[in-house]
Amino acid sequence: MGTEVESSTYSRSERTRYRERLESSLQELKAYLADHEFAPAGRIGLELELNLVDGQSQPAPLNREVLAAIDNPAFQTELGRYNIELNHPSLTIRGRGLTELEESLKAELDRADERAVRAGAHLYAVGILPTISGEDLAGEGWISEGNRYTALNAAILEARGEDILIDITGPEHLSYYARDIAPESTCTSMQLHLEVGREQFGPVWNAAQAIAGPQVALAANSPLFLGSRLWAETRIPVFQQSTDTRGPELARQGVRPRVWFGERWIDGIEDLFEENITFFPALLPELSSAGSSTAAGAPRLAELLLHNGTVYRWNRPIYDPGKDEKTDDGGTSPALAASPANLRVENRLLPAGPTVVDMVANAAFFFGLVKYLVETEENPWERMSFAVARTNFYECARQGLNASVYWPGYGDLPVTELLDRHLLPAARHGLELLEVEDEVAERYLSVLTGRTRTGQNGATWMTRSLARFEESGLDRGRALARLVDTYGGHMRDGEPVHTWALP
């Protein structure tokens, strides 16, 4: 939800007009999808949310100062003052594209971290910072500057009508009432973008949903929240519960949550936008005054896209109308040109971290496996119910690499066995179909194989290390600080997480 908004309250007439625009925008999108071409498929992109951490391994609410020190428009604010986000330029995966992504991402983060230190903070790529506490989420000092953040916070609280209960049971149990959506700001992710053609959007989205469980098990890196050991990927329930606009009664009635896995396989992108309008009231009914179309003729659909940004699917549909740019053709006034419209699947379920090579390996798995499933017509979504895919997802978020899942042709089995025997080899085949160089594919797939065979991803390393620190006599608070400090050292060294020694 990166679009700025001007208002934080809206009249009944504004809400009525916004609803009307959503309905007309959906019809406009359907018509455009039927009659127009889009940018060629194949480019990939990445957004990375980062924590700011001070010298005592505690969250540092300094994003304004850090961004000023970094002085790079690729880095932007996020919801919490102790977060920032890097928007990496898109690139092609063909050839050595993944290596170029790793090298570029590392260079950007190293440069930014060096400058951030001058402002009093290190950059950490970790799903949830283990040392964040309830005190950090209290009051108003946690939220970043920007009307869109305060407006979103107010809209969710108004829709819910009461404090937000975070209630999660794992190895330990946490029950915590939040007065606002501050817990959402603790969840930092790596979001992958895959550009797809109109005809392939449905199969690609279905494939991404089908593999969501094994994907999160492989990459889990958020086992702690407010000092408690919870799920392997605790971001999943924290994010869902902290933005839940439903009171308990609506939840029991089956009203859909804003953070939503979905409920069915789809035919095309229009299905998802139609669900958005059907099931989710507008949180920020801001009416746009921008022109109706780009210079290339693509409809802007500003209201539809803003609404889409407040429905938090784990695989989100993206319609991008392209951007107008002024060009100087030698005439008396600059002309307008526009990049072509494109369609993307935004994969949002991965945590940040632990290292750059781990994150690029996670990206290689997603892009390669989706390509394989779509191109080879294995089509697990035609041989597996959607409910099973959803069950796999939540089981893997809870148990990580210890989860068991169902997969067509294999039945019920440990997720590590499914990954090792089928999904990682399939991802390798998919990278071949994407024309990724063999040695590049081998580099990243070997990182993932290392995780499955050692049973160590970020989540297991953190929980095992925390236990070691507590066994040495440290209380939970000091053990968490030591954990963050040790994690930071490994993260900056850059070796993949499955090779990290326990303290």
XYZ file of C-alpha atoms in Angstrom:
503
model
C 0.000 0.000 0.000
C 2.600 2.476 -1.181
C 0.181 5.043 -2.642
C -0.043 8.251 -0.635
C -3.520 9.468 0.316
C -4.642 12.954 1.249
C -7.515 12.236 3.638
C -7.877 10.203 6.793
C -11.681 10.497 7.065
C -14.275 10.086 4.335
C -17.906 11.111 3.971
C -20.764 8.791 3.111
C -21.068 10.364 -0.327
C -17.347 9.825 -0.979
C -17.724 6.172 -0.048
C -20.697 5.825 -2.392
C -18.846 7.421 -5.298
C -15.772 5.275 -4.584
C -17.868 2.104 -4.698
C -19.330 3.222 -8.033
C -15.838 3.849 -9.413
C -14.691 0.407 -8.273
C -17.544 -1.230 -10.138
C -16.953 0.768 -13.323
C -13.176 0.232 -13.068
C -13.660 -3.525 -12.925
C -15.661 -3.452 -16.151
C -13.039 -1.207 -17.725
C -10.281 -3.628 -16.697
C -12.161 -6.597 -18.131
C -12.644 -4.798 -21.439
C -8.985 -3.790 -21.610
C -7.837 -7.321 -20.781
C -9.954 -8.690 -23.621
C -8.777 -6.301 -26.338
C -5.196 -5.193 -25.610
C -1.688 -6.555 -25.434
C 0.600 -6.155 -22.448
C 4.347 -5.842 -21.927
C 6.188 -9.066 -22.779
C 6.314 -11.468 -19.850
C 9.483 -12.576 -18.129
C 10.970 -9.764 -16.073
C 11.361 -10.227 -12.334
C 11.491 -7.743 -9.480
C 12.091 -7.657 -5.751
C 11.123 -5.506 -2.769
C 12.890 -6.041 0.540
C 11.731 -4.726 3.916
C 14.443 -4.196 6.511
C 14.668 -3.659 10.264
C 16.747 -0.887 11.834
C 18.711 -2.099 14.862
C 20.785 -0.087 17.349
C 24.057 -0.988 19.076
C 22.228 -2.838 21.872
C 20.429 -5.113 19.376
C 17.139 -3.258 19.941
C 14.835 -1.738 17.299
C 15.916 1.760 16.274
C 12.972 4.035 15.286
C 15.179 6.138 13.053
C 13.947 5.589 9.501
C 13.768 9.304 8.687
C 17.384 9.818 9.790
C 18.577 6.609 8.122
C 16.894 7.416 4.811
C 18.451 10.870 4.846
C 21.865 9.282 5.392
C 21.344 6.676 2.645
C 20.084 9.350 0.230
C 18.881 6.876 -2.397
C 15.303 6.954 -3.775
C 15.334 3.154 -4.047
C 14.981 3.112 -0.235
C 11.650 4.268 1.194
C 9.742 4.324 4.464
C 7.661 1.411 5.675
C 4.866 1.314 8.246
C 7.115 1.269 11.330
C 9.741 3.875 12.174
C 12.195 0.994 12.657
C 11.631 -0.245 9.069
C 12.675 0.804 5.602
C 12.140 -0.827 2.209
C 14.412 -1.336 -0.795
C 12.755 -1.422 -4.214
C 15.167 -3.215 -6.531
C 14.938 -2.488 -10.276
C 13.411 -5.228 -12.406
C 15.665 -7.426 -14.503
C 15.598 -10.540 -16.653
C 16.319 -13.906 -15.071
C 17.826 -15.348 -18.254
C 21.529 -16.248 -18.279
C 23.209 -14.808 -15.198
C 20.295 -12.673 -14.071
C 20.120 -14.250 -10.614
C 23.838 -13.661 -10.066
C 23.386 -10.051 -11.148
C 20.522 -9.756 -8.662
C 22.672 -11.135 -5.848
C 25.605 -8.853 -6.636
C 23.414 -5.771 -7.022
C 21.393 -6.490 -3.882
C 24.527 -7.051 -1.819
C 26.144 -3.861 -3.097
C 23.026 -1.800 -2.370
C 22.649 -3.212 1.146
C 26.340 -2.859 2.018
C 26.377 0.755 0.878
C 23.130 1.550 2.676
C 24.227 -0.169 5.894
C 27.496 1.768 5.934
C 25.550 5.028 5.732
C 22.832 3.903 8.144
C 25.449 3.295 10.829
C 26.260 7.007 10.733
C 22.617 7.648 11.702
C 22.760 5.140 14.550
C 21.434 1.887 13.105
C 22.374 -1.301 11.252
C 20.138 -2.796 8.554
C 18.832 -6.274 9.401
C 17.063 -8.643 7.021
C 14.955 -10.764 9.380
C 11.257 -11.630 9.256
C 10.516 -10.377 12.801
C 13.237 -8.782 14.912
C 13.500 -11.047 17.995
C 14.149 -8.176 20.419
C 11.073 -6.139 19.540
C 8.856 -5.749 22.606
C 5.410 -4.573 23.584
C 6.943 -1.299 24.775
C 8.231 -0.651 21.245
C 4.657 -0.962 19.963
C 3.044 1.259 22.581
C 2.053 4.877 22.094
C 2.385 6.680 18.775
C 6.160 6.645 18.330
C 6.205 3.423 16.316
C 4.416 4.665 13.188
C 6.214 6.308 10.268
C 5.445 9.774 9.003
C 3.027 9.860 6.095
C -0.725 10.221 5.945
C -1.228 6.832 4.288
C 0.051 5.072 7.412
C -2.074 6.967 9.896
C -5.090 6.723 7.584
C -4.691 2.965 7.210
C -4.300 2.536 10.964
C -7.421 4.588 11.628
C -9.451 2.781 8.959
C -8.662 -0.699 10.276
C -9.401 0.279 13.868
C -12.661 1.957 12.882
C -13.769 -1.086 10.901
C -12.881 -3.448 13.759
C -14.340 -1.283 16.508
C -12.155 -2.656 19.313
C -8.558 -3.439 20.269
C -6.743 -6.047 18.194
C -6.077 -9.415 19.806
C -2.882 -11.228 18.806
C -3.293 -14.813 20.012
C -0.790 -17.422 18.787
C 0.073 -20.843 20.126
C 3.318 -22.607 19.243
C 5.921 -24.117 21.577
C 4.858 -21.177 23.775
C 1.616 -19.181 23.884
C 1.208 -15.449 23.360
C -1.956 -13.447 23.972
C -1.551 -9.703 23.469
C -4.028 -6.864 22.942
C -2.806 -4.103 20.645
C -4.424 -0.672 20.602
C -3.567 -0.218 16.918
C -1.983 -2.062 13.987
C 1.561 -1.674 15.368
C 2.175 -5.482 15.331
C 1.897 -5.400 11.531
C 4.970 -3.176 11.400
C 7.086 -5.945 12.953
C 6.584 -8.166 9.893
C 9.264 -7.617 7.249
C 9.207 -9.564 4.024
C 10.821 -10.123 0.663
C 8.256 -9.613 -2.079
C 8.916 -11.158 -5.484
C 7.361 -9.826 -8.694
C 6.886 -12.007 -11.768
C 5.685 -10.387 -14.981
C 3.242 -12.637 -16.822
C 1.099 -12.542 -19.933
C -2.662 -12.234 -19.836
C -3.335 -15.862 -20.776
C -0.837 -17.257 -18.301
C -1.845 -15.201 -15.285
C -4.365 -17.765 -14.009
C -2.014 -20.784 -14.200
C 0.880 -18.786 -12.707
C -1.208 -17.576 -9.757
C -2.576 -21.074 -9.200
C 0.943 -22.508 -9.246
C 2.126 -19.886 -6.741
C -0.745 -20.795 -4.413
C -0.085 -24.520 -4.753
C 3.573 -24.209 -3.713
C 3.008 -21.651 -0.924
C 3.336 -24.233 1.847
C 6.654 -25.774 0.811
C 7.923 -22.304 -0.115
C 7.347 -20.893 3.381
C 8.683 -24.052 5.086
C 11.933 -23.766 3.163
C 12.411 -20.054 3.906
C 10.954 -19.678 7.442
C 12.838 -17.008 9.403
C 10.400 -15.596 11.992
C 10.061 -17.973 14.960
C 9.834 -15.292 17.682
C 7.420 -12.477 18.485
C 7.415 -10.297 21.609
C 9.904 -12.671 23.210
C 7.849 -15.858 22.693
C 8.667 -18.930 20.587
C 5.669 -19.378 18.322
C 5.373 -20.569 14.687
C 8.332 -21.266 12.400
C 7.049 -18.343 10.300
C 5.207 -16.250 12.877
C 4.858 -13.376 10.392
C 1.925 -15.236 8.892
C -0.433 -15.130 11.926
C 0.885 -11.767 13.212
C 0.204 -10.077 9.885
C -3.216 -11.683 9.540
C -4.358 -10.878 13.064
C -2.928 -7.349 13.253
C -4.859 -6.156 10.167
C -8.050 -8.078 10.883
C -11.003 -5.728 10.457
C -13.418 -8.390 11.745
C -14.629 -8.634 15.288
C -14.985 -12.171 16.690
C -18.628 -12.385 15.605
C -17.845 -11.627 11.951
C -14.927 -14.058 12.004
C -17.224 -16.820 13.304
C -19.691 -16.013 10.503
C -16.977 -16.717 7.920
C -16.378 -13.129 6.759
C -13.080 -13.080 4.847
C -10.013 -11.570 6.575
C -8.066 -8.776 4.851
C -4.954 -10.982 4.933
C -6.280 -13.808 2.839
C -4.988 -16.994 1.288
C -8.049 -17.165 -0.945
C -10.662 -19.866 -1.433
C -10.501 -21.116 -5.029
C -8.358 -21.619 -8.085
C -8.867 -18.935 -10.738
C -9.092 -18.550 -14.516
C -7.664 -15.031 -14.846
C -6.593 -11.874 -13.031
C -10.070 -10.372 -13.293
C -11.358 -13.075 -10.909
C -9.200 -11.681 -8.105
C -10.180 -8.048 -8.651
C -13.823 -9.113 -8.721
C -13.364 -10.910 -5.388
C -11.773 -7.762 -3.942
C -14.885 -5.740 -4.724
C -17.315 -8.477 -3.749
C -15.864 -9.325 -0.347
C -13.920 -6.315 0.977
C -15.272 -2.860 1.889
C -12.983 0.015 0.969
C -10.645 1.056 3.773
C -9.370 4.193 2.044
C -12.050 5.411 -0.401
C -9.865 8.139 -1.879
C -11.134 9.462 -5.215
C -8.423 10.103 -7.781
C -8.206 13.271 -9.847
C -5.659 11.795 -12.272
C -6.485 11.316 -15.922
C -8.424 8.241 -16.914
C -5.701 6.705 -19.071
C -1.968 6.828 -19.780
C -0.445 8.238 -22.950
C -0.426 4.676 -24.300
C -4.152 4.349 -23.687
C -4.062 2.014 -20.678
C -6.742 2.784 -18.070
C -5.214 4.054 -14.827
C -7.894 2.553 -12.560
C -6.490 4.412 -9.545
C -9.330 3.489 -7.185
C -9.218 -0.184 -8.119
C -5.459 -0.335 -7.571
C -5.602 1.494 -4.230
C -8.283 -0.916 -3.047
C -6.169 -3.872 -4.223
C -3.338 -2.537 -2.058
C -5.493 -2.943 1.061
C -6.399 -6.593 0.390
C -3.374 -8.506 1.593
C -3.285 -11.699 -0.442
C -0.171 -13.825 -0.057
C -0.028 -13.840 -3.869
C -1.389 -10.489 -4.974
C -2.528 -9.602 -8.511
C -0.863 -6.535 -9.987
C -2.185 -4.556 -12.935
C 0.321 -1.798 -13.739
C -0.922 0.716 -16.337
C 2.613 1.955 -17.028
C 4.020 5.405 -16.455
C 3.874 8.551 -18.573
C 7.213 10.134 -19.343
C 7.961 13.429 -21.055
C 10.042 13.137 -24.212
C 11.705 15.930 -26.161
C 11.111 15.417 -29.883
C 12.366 18.850 -30.842
C 8.920 20.406 -30.968
C 7.643 23.416 -29.111
C 6.466 21.333 -26.133
C 7.469 17.971 -24.730
C 5.407 15.004 -25.827
C 4.175 12.213 -23.588
C 5.236 8.605 -23.984
C 4.260 5.719 -21.760
C 5.699 2.381 -20.831
C 3.276 -0.416 -21.710
C 0.866 -1.829 -19.173
C 1.904 -5.084 -17.541
C 0.491 -7.819 -15.323
C 2.394 -9.316 -12.406
C 2.018 -11.838 -9.619
C 3.429 -10.382 -6.404
C 4.569 -13.203 -4.110
C 4.343 -11.821 -0.551
C 4.724 -14.759 1.814
C 8.520 -14.895 2.227
C 10.309 -13.341 5.193
C 13.311 -11.088 4.773
C 16.711 -12.717 5.291
C 18.778 -14.353 6.505
C 21.464 -13.466 3.892
C 21.508 -12.153 0.350
C 22.433 -15.543 -1.087
C 19.613 -17.180 0.895
C 17.099 -14.662 -0.412
C 18.189 -15.045 -4.030
C 18.029 -18.823 -3.600
C 14.450 -18.424 -2.322
C 13.685 -16.343 -5.414
C 15.237 -18.972 -7.702
C 13.009 -21.631 -6.137
C 9.853 -19.603 -6.684
C 10.568 -18.511 -10.244
C 11.914 -21.909 -11.316
C 9.162 -24.017 -9.749
C 6.329 -21.833 -11.031
C 7.809 -21.999 -14.542
C 8.085 -25.782 -14.374
C 4.540 -26.311 -13.094
C 3.006 -24.049 -15.737
C 5.095 -25.103 -18.735
C 5.058 -28.859 -18.142
C 1.320 -28.913 -17.464
C 1.785 -30.825 -14.246
C -0.992 -28.567 -12.959
C -1.244 -29.601 -9.291
C -4.186 -27.185 -8.952
C -6.197 -29.568 -11.136
C -5.367 -32.574 -8.929
C -5.487 -30.991 -5.475
C -8.291 -29.120 -3.762
C -7.711 -25.477 -2.874
C -8.489 -26.321 0.752
C -5.543 -28.733 0.790
C -3.210 -26.035 -0.553
C -4.403 -23.710 2.221
C -3.897 -26.409 4.845
C -0.377 -27.043 3.531
C 0.371 -23.327 3.803
C -0.634 -22.949 7.437
C 0.941 -26.252 8.473
C 4.260 -25.189 6.942
C 4.028 -21.762 8.575
C 3.544 -23.481 11.945
C 6.058 -26.303 11.629
C 8.538 -25.116 8.989
C 10.843 -27.906 7.841
C 9.163 -30.279 10.335
C 5.820 -30.025 8.529
C 4.027 -32.775 6.635
C 2.061 -31.879 3.497
C -0.030 -33.405 0.740
C 1.090 -33.334 -2.882
C -0.605 -34.981 -5.883
C 1.126 -38.229 -6.831
C 2.998 -38.387 -3.507
C 0.206 -38.247 -0.943
C 1.037 -37.167 2.608
C 4.755 -36.885 3.303
C 7.334 -34.737 5.148
C 7.852 -31.438 3.361
C 11.629 -32.013 3.333
C 11.096 -35.258 1.413
C 8.785 -33.546 -1.073
C 11.317 -30.760 -1.573
C 14.298 -33.068 -1.959
C 12.649 -35.675 -4.185
C 10.463 -33.537 -6.386
C 10.135 -29.771 -5.929
C 13.814 -28.794 -5.933
C 14.564 -30.932 -9.030
C 11.439 -29.438 -10.639
C 12.661 -25.914 -9.822
C 16.000 -26.759 -11.442
C 14.164 -27.888 -14.584
C 12.148 -24.664 -14.502
C 15.331 -22.583 -14.347
C 16.542 -24.451 -17.413
C 13.303 -23.513 -19.181
C 13.995 -19.909 -18.163
C 17.444 -20.217 -19.790
C 19.322 -19.670 -16.544
C 22.955 -20.751 -16.847
C 23.627 -24.172 -15.304
C 26.261 -22.989 -12.839
C 23.979 -20.194 -11.669
C 21.095 -22.585 -11.072
C 23.428 -25.002 -9.286
C 24.664 -22.298 -6.920
C 21.223 -21.407 -5.619
C 19.628 -24.857 -5.691
C 22.565 -26.237 -3.681
C 21.807 -23.660 -0.974
C 18.218 -24.919 -0.785
C 19.276 -28.569 -0.829
C 21.595 -27.749 2.065
C 18.640 -26.461 4.067
C 16.423 -29.463 3.437
C 19.149 -32.017 4.240
C 20.494 -30.281 7.359
C 17.043 -29.259 8.556
C 18.379 -25.762 9.243
C 16.764 -22.604 7.959
C 16.651 -19.246 9.740
C 13.839 -20.304 12.057
C 15.531 -23.488 13.289
C 18.888 -21.743 13.706
C 17.252 -19.022 15.828
C 15.278 -21.354 18.090
C 18.252 -23.671 18.637
C 20.589 -20.753 19.300
C 18.149 -19.145 21.729
C 18.005 -22.414 23.663
C 21.816 -22.510 23.816
C 21.996 -18.953 25.158
C 19.384 -19.674 27.817
C 21.125 -22.911 28.807
C 24.265 -20.836 29.404
C 22.391 -18.883 32.103
C 21.075 -15.846 30.214
C 17.505 -14.756 30.880
C 15.167 -14.447 27.895
C 15.760 -10.726 27.316
C 19.567 -10.978 27.326
C 19.434 -14.178 25.287
C 17.350 -12.432 22.619
C 19.821 -9.547 22.440
C 22.722 -12.005 22.079
C 20.743 -13.860 19.414
C 20.225 -10.696 17.364
C 23.880 -9.731 17.687
C 25.059 -13.199 16.584
C 22.520 -13.299 13.752
C 23.775 -9.914 12.532
C 27.349 -11.153 12.400
C 26.394 -14.162 10.292
C 24.124 -12.048 8.091
C 26.935 -9.631 7.286
C 29.406 -12.478 6.665
C 26.992 -13.663 3.996
C 27.341 -17.440 4.213
C 24.046 -19.313 3.693
C 22.081 -20.068 6.845
C 22.342 -23.846 6.655
C 26.108 -23.485 7.270
C 25.770 -21.301 10.385
C 27.229 -22.924 13.489
C 25.235 -22.941 16.695
C 26.719 -20.821 19.497
